[in-house]
C-alpha positions in Angstrom: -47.6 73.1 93.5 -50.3 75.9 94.6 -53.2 77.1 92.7 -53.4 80.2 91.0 -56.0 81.3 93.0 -54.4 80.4 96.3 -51.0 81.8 95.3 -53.3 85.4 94.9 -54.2 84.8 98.4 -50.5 84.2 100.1 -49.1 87.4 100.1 -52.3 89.2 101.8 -53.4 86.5 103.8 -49.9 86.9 104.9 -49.0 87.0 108.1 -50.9 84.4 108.1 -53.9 77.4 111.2 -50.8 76.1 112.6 -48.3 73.7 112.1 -47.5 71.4 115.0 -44.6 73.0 117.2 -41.4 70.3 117.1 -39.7 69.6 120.6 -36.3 71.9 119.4 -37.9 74.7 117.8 -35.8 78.2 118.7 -37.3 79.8 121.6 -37.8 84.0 120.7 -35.4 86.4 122.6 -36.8 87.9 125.5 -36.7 91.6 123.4 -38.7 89.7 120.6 -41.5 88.4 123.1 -41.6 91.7 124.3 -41.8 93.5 121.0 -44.8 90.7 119.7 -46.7 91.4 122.9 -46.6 95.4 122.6 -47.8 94.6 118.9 -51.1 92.4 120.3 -54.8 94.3 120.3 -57.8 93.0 121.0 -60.1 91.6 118.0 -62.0 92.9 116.1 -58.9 94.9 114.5 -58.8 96.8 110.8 -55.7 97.8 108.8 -55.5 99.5 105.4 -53.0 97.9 103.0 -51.5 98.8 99.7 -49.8 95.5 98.2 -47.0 95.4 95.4 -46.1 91.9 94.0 -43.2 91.1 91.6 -43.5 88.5 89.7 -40.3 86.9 87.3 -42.8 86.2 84.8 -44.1 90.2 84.7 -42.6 93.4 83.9 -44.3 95.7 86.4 -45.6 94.7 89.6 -49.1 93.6 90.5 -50.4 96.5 92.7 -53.7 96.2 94.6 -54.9 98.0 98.0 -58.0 97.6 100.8 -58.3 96.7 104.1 -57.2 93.6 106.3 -59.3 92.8 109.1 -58.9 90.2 111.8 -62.3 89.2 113.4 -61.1 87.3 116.2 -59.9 83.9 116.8 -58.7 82.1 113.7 -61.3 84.6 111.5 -59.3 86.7 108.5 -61.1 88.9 105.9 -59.3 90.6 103.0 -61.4 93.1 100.8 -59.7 94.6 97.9 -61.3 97.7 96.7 -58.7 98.6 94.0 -58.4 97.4 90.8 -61.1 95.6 91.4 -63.6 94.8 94.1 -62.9 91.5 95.8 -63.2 90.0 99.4 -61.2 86.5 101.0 -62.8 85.4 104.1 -60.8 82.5 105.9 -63.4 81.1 109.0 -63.9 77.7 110.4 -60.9 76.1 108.1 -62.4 77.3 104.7 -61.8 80.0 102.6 -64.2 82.1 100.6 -63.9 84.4 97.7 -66.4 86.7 96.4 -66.3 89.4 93.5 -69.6 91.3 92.6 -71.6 89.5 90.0 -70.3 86.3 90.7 -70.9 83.1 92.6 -68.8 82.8 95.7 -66.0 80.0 96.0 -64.8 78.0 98.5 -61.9 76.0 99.3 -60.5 74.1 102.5 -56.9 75.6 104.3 -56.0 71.5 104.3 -55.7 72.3 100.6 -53.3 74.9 101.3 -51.0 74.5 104.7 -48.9 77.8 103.4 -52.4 79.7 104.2 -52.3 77.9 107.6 -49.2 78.9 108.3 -50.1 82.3 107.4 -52.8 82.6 109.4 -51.8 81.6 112.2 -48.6 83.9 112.1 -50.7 87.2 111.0 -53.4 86.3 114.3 -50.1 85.6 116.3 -49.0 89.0 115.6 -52.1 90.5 115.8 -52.9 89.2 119.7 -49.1 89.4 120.6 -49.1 85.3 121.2 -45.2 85.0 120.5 -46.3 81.4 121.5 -48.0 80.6 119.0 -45.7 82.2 116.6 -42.1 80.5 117.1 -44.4 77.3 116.5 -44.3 77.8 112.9 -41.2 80.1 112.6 -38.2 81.1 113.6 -37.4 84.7 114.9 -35.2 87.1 114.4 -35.4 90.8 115.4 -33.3 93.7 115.3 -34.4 97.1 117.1 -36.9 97.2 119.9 -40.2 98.8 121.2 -38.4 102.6 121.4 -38.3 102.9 117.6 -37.3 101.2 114.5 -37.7 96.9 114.2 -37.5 94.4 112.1 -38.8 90.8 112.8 -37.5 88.4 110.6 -39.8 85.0 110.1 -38.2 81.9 108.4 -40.5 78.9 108.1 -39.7 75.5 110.7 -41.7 73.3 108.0 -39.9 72.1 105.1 -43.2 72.2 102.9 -43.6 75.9 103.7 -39.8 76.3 102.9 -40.5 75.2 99.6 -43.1 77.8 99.0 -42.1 80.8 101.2 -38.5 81.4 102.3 -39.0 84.3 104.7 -41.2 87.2 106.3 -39.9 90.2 107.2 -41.9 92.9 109.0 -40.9 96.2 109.6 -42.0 99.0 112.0 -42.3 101.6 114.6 -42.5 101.8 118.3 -45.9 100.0 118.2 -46.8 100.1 114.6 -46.0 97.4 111.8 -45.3 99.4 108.4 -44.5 96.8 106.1 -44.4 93.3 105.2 -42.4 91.5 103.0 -42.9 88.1 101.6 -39.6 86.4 99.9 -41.1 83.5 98.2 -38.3 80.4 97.5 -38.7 80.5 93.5 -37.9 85.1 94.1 -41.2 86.7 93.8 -41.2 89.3 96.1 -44.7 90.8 97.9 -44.6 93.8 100.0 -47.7 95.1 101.7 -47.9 98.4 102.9 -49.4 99.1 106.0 -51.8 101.4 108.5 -51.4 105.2 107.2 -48.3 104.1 104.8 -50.7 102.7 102.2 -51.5 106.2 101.0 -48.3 106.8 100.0 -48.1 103.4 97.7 -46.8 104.9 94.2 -48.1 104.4 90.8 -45.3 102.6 89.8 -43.8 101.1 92.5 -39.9 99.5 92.6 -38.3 97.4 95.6 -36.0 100.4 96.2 -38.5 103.0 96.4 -41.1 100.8 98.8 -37.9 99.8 100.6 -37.0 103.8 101.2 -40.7 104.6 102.3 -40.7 101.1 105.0 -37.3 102.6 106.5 -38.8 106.1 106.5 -40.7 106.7 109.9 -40.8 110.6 109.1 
């Protein structure tokens, strides 16, 4: 079972220390490696996001938008600005959460090996280690470098499994565009990325993101 407070922090922290790589785990496809390596840049490196999160238990999605922002090495911040102020900081295995007016908390990733899975999946993208990647997931991709992709990510650990049933991340030529995180019990989170975060709506639907993450106009 996750916290509620951790469970906030999946979908952002997501492409997210790393799960030990078993002797058959699926080697990528010589077009993925070279599509995860085109994707790498050097640290420190900042992306605006605009996250939408359904939610069974809700009627209208949880909508919230800031910046993502990898600091090198194993070093993740997340600062919401809308609705409401907030920054995650994952460094040296803990995690930190601070709101204005408010005492910081902190928590270990051994508490959470989702986050350490997502972590070391969004730094894996982020440096273009397809390595480091496949050691947690399994790859799929349709599409290449020239345009439109997709990379498909299904967890190799059964715990994860449990908790998160695939990744799918969608761009252009060099650019990631979307995210989407298919959790196992069907909550759906899809983060918005680089220059596409502007055109999160109001009231955003899985068609209408869908339609704007396939749109490279």
């Amino acid at each position: 079972m996750i916290s509620g407070k951790t469970r906030l922090l999946l979908p952002s922290l997501a492409l997210l220390l790393s799960v030990s790589a078993s002797a058959s785990e699926p080697a990528a496809s010589s077009s993925a490696q070279t599509l995860i390596a085109a994707l790498g840049h050097p640290a420190p490196a900042h992306t605006a996001f605009a996250e939408a999160r359904f939610m069974q238990v809700l009627d209208r999605p949880l909508v919230v938008s800031g910046e993502l922002s990898w600091l090198g090495g194993d070093k993740l911040q997340r600062r919401v600005d809308k609705p409401q102020p907030e920054t995650a900081t994952i460094a040296d295995g803990e995690v930190t959460q601070e709101r204005a007016g408010k005492r910081p908390r902190h928590f270990s990733l051994k508490r959470a090996p989702q986050l350490q899975v997502l972590l070391d999946s969004f730094v894996a993208l982020l440096s273009g280690d397809t390595g480091r990647l496949q050691q947690a997931f399994d790859i799929k991709q349709t599409g290449d470098i020239t345009g439109a992709w997709t990379l498909t990510l299904t967890p190799l650990d059964a715990r994860v499994a449990k908790t998160i049933a695939s990744i799918t991340v969608e761009g252009n030529a060099k650019e990631s565009r979307c995210m989407h995180m298919q959790e196992a019990d069907g909550d759906l989170t899809v983060d918005l990325l680089g220059p596409l975060a502007a055109r999160m709506p109001t009231e955003p639907t899985r068609d209408t993101l869908q339609a704007l993450c396939r749109d490279t106009h």
